[in-house]
XYZ file of C-alpha atoms in Angstrom:
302
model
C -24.913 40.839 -0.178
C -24.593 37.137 0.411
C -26.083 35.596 3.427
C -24.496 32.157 4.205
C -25.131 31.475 7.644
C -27.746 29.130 6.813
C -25.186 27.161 5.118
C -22.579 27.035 7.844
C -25.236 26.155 10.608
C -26.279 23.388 8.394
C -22.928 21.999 8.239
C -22.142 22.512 11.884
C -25.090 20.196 12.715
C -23.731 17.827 10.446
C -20.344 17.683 11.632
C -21.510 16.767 15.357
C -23.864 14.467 14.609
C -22.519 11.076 15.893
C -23.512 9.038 13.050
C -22.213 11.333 10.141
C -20.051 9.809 7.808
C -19.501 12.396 5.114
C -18.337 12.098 2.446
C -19.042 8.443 1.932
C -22.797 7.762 1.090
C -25.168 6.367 3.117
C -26.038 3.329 0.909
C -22.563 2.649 0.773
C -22.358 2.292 4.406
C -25.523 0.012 4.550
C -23.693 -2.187 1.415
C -20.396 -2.517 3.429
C -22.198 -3.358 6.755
C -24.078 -6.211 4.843
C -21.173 -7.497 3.047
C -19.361 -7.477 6.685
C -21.684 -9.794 8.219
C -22.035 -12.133 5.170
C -17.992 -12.356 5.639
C -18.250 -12.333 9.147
C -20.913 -14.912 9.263
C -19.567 -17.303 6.833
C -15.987 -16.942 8.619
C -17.401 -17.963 11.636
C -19.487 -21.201 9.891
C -15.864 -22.102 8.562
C -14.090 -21.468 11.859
C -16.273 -23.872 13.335
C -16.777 -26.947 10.633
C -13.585 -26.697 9.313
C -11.678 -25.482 12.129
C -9.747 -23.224 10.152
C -8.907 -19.626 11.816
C -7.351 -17.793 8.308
C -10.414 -17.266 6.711
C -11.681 -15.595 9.989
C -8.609 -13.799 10.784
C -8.228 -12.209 7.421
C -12.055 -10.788 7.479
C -11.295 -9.291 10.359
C -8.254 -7.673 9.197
C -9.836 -6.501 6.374
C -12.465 -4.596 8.505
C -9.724 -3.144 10.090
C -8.443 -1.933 6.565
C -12.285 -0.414 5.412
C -12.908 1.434 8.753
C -9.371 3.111 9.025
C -10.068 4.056 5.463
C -13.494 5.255 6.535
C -12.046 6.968 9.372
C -9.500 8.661 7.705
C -11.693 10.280 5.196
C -14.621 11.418 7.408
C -11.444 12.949 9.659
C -9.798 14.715 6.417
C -13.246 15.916 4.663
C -13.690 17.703 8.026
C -10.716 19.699 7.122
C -11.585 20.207 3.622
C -8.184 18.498 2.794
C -9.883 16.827 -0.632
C -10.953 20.835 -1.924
C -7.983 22.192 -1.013
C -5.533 19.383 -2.567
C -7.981 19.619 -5.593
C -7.432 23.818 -5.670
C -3.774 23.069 -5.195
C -3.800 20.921 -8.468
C -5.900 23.056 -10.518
C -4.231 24.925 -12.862
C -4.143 28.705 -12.607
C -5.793 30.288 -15.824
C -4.847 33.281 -18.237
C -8.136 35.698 -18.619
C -6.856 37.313 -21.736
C -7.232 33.503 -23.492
C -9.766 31.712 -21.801
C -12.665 31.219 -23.251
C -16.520 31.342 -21.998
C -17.875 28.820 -20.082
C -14.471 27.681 -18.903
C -14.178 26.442 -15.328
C -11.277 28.723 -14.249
C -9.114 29.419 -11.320
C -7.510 32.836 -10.595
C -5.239 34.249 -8.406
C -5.273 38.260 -7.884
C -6.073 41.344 -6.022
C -9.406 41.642 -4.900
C -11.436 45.085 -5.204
C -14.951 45.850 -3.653
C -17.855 46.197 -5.404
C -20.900 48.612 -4.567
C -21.749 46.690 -1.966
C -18.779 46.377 0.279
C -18.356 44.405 3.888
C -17.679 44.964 7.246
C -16.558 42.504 9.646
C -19.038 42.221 12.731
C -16.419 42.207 15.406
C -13.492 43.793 14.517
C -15.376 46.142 12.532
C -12.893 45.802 9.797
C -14.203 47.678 6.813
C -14.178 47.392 2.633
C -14.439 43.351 3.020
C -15.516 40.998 0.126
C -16.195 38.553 2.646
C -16.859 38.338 5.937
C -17.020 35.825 9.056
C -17.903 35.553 12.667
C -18.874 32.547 14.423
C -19.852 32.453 18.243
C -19.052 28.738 20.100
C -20.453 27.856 23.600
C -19.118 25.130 25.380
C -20.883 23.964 28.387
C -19.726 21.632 31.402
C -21.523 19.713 34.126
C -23.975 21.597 36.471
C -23.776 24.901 34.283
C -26.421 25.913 32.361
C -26.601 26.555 28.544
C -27.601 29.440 26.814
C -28.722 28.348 23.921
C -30.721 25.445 22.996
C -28.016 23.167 20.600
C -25.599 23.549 23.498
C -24.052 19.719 24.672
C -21.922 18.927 27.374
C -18.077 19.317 26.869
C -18.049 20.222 23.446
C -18.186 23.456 21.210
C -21.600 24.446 19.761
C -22.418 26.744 17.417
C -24.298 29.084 19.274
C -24.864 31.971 16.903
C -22.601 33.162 13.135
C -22.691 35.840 10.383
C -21.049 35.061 7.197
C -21.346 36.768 4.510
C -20.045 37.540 0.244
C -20.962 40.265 -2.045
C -19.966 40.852 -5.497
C -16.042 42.026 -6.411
C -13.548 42.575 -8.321
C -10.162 40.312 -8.870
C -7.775 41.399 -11.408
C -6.025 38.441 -13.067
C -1.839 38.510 -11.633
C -1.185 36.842 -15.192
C -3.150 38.988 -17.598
C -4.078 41.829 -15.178
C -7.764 41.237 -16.942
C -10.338 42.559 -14.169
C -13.290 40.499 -13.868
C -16.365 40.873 -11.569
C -17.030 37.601 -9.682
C -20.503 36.879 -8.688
C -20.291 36.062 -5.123
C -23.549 38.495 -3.949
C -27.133 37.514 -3.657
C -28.127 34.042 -4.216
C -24.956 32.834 -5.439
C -23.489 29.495 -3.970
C -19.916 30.199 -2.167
C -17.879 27.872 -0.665
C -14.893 29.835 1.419
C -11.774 28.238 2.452
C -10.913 31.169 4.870
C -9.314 30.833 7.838
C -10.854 31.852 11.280
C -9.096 33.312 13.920
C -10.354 32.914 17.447
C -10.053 36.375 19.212
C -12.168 35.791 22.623
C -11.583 32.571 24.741
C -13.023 32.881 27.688
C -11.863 29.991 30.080
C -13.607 28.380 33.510
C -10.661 30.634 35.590
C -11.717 33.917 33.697
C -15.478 33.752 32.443
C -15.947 37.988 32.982
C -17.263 38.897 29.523
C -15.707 42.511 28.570
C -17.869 45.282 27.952
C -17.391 45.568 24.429
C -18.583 41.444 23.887
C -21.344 42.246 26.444
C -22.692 45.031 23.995
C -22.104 42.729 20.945
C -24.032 39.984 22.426
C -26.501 42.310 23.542
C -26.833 43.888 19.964
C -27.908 41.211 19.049
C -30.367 39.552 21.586
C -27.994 37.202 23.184
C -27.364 35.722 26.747
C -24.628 38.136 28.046
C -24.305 35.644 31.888
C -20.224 34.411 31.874
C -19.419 31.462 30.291
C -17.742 29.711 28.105
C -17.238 31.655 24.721
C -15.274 31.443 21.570
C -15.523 34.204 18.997
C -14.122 33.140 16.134
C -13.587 35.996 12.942
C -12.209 35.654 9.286
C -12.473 38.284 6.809
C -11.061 39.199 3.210
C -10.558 43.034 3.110
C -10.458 44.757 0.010
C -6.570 44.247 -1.547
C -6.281 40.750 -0.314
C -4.664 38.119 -2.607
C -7.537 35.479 -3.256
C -8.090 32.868 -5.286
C -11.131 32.055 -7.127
C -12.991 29.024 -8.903
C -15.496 29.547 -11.315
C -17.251 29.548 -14.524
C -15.983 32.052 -16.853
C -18.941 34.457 -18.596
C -18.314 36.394 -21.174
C -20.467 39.449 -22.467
C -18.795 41.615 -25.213
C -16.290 43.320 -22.882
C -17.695 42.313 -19.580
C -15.871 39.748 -17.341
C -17.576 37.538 -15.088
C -16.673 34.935 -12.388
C -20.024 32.885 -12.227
C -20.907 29.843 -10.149
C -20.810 26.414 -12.462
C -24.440 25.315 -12.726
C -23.550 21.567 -11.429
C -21.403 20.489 -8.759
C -17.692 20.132 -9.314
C -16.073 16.841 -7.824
C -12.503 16.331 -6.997
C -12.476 12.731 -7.857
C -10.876 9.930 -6.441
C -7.008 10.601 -4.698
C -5.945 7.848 -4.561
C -2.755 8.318 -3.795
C -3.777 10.040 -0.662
C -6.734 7.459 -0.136
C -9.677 9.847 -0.308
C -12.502 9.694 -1.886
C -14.151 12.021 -4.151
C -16.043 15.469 -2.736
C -18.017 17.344 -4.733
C -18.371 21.002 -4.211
C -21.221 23.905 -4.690
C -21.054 26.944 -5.911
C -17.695 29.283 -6.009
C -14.764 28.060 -4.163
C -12.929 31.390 -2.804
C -9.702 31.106 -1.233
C -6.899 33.215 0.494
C -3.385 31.516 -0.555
C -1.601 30.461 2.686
C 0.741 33.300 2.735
C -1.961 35.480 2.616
C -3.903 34.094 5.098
C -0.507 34.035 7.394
C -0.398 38.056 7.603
C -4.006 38.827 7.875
C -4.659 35.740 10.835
C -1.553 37.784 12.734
C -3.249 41.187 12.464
C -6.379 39.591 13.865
C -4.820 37.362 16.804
C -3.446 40.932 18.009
C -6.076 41.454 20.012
C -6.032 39.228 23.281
C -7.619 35.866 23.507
C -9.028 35.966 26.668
C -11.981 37.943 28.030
């Protein structure tokens, strides 16, 4: 079994820090703010010798240009849009003819292991993968539970996510391979959460049954505002996987590549490149359509 809460708390923090600007680099910012006020500043010495407004104008306008690009890729690598455009693109493999050490994508039935999953909410067993993430969101004169908590926004206030080791069997080749998504192995799921609590400031009562959950496992159970969010992939699901291929006489293997994959430049969509760790595992959209309704059956407030 996989433990990647770590991971996901990591990249919480990132995403609400005020001054993150993933993906683009840091030194990149630093060279564009230095190149801004050399423009700026010699705009403004020709603005006022030569009297001459165009030069001035046009830097500003094309500030305007570099932080709308800026924005728009910090706002679309917060959605993963660059991996998933990338996955879209990639071509699906055979099993039967690829050959070893091939980075490969495939698209099939997923089978447990001999480790299998269960969700920690739903309790949803025989899962290959396995998600629930707890959000607290605190307003003025109310006081948080946990220590990350800010004012008027969602914090992550506790998650379990988790992979183990299964089976996919190729839709093209019907080839069964084992893909190594257990211990120590870098994962990163594009799985969709569904929220299945929402308390709101009209209805804070937390049910018994989140009471004992929280309780379980030595959180605040006082009323406030919650969101448990859950996504699993139970055993049978259509999922895609990317990978290095391994192969060992008649043994299969989905493996992690040992360097980071990047998605390059898109242009036409104006994003820069993303580079990714690990296994990419993914449940294709009308997958994820049928198991996000069986989830959101359960009502959304508490």
């Amino acid at each position: 079994m996989n433990d990647l809460s770590n991971a996901l708390t990591e990249t919480h923090q990132n995403h609400r820090h005020c001054c993150n600007f993933e993906p683009i680099p840091t030194v990149a910012l630093y060279i564009l703010v230095f190149l801004f006020f050399v423009a700026f500043g010699f705009s403004i010495f020709i603005l006022i010798v030569v009297h001459n407004a165009i030069f001035f104008i046009s830097s500003l306008f094309l500030l305007a240009l570099v932080l709308a690009c800026l924005i728009w890729n910090v706002l679309n690598w917060s959605k993963n849009r660059a991996i998933l455009i990338f996955l879209n693109s990639f071509p699906e493999s055979d099993l039967s003819s690829a050959k070893d050490g091939q980075l490969v994508k495939i698209t099939g039935s997923a089978s447990c292991g001999d480790v299998s999953l269960e969700s920690s909410f739903e309790k949803v067993p025989r899962c290959i993968y396995s998600s629930t993430c707890l959000y607290e969101r605190r307003i003025f004169q109310s006081k948080a539970a946990f220590v990350n908590s800010r004012c008027y926004q969602w914090s992550l206030a506790y998650s379990e996510r988790f992979s183990t080791d299964f089976y996919i069997t190729d839709n093209k080749s019907g080839t069964r391979a084992t893909v190594k998504a257990g211990s120590g192995a870098k994962v990163t799921p594009l799985i969709a959460e569904s929220t299945i609590i929402n308390t709101t400031s009209e209805h804070r009562v937390l049910s018994t049954y989140l009471r004992k959950w929280l309780g379980d496992r030595n959180l605040s159970t006082e009323a406030r505002l919650l969101r448990l969010n859950e996504g699993y992939v139970k055993e049978g699901s259509l999922v895609t996987v990317i990978g290095l291929l391994h192969r060992n006489n008649d043994v299969v293997m989905i493996v992690q590549p040992p360097e980071l994959i990047s998605t390059g430049c898109l242009w036409k969509k104006l994003l820069f490149p993303v580079d990714i760790e690990g296994l990419i595992l993914r449940v294709p959209e009308s997958a994820s359509i049928v198991g996000l309704t069986s989830i959101s059956k359960r009502p959304s407030n508490e």
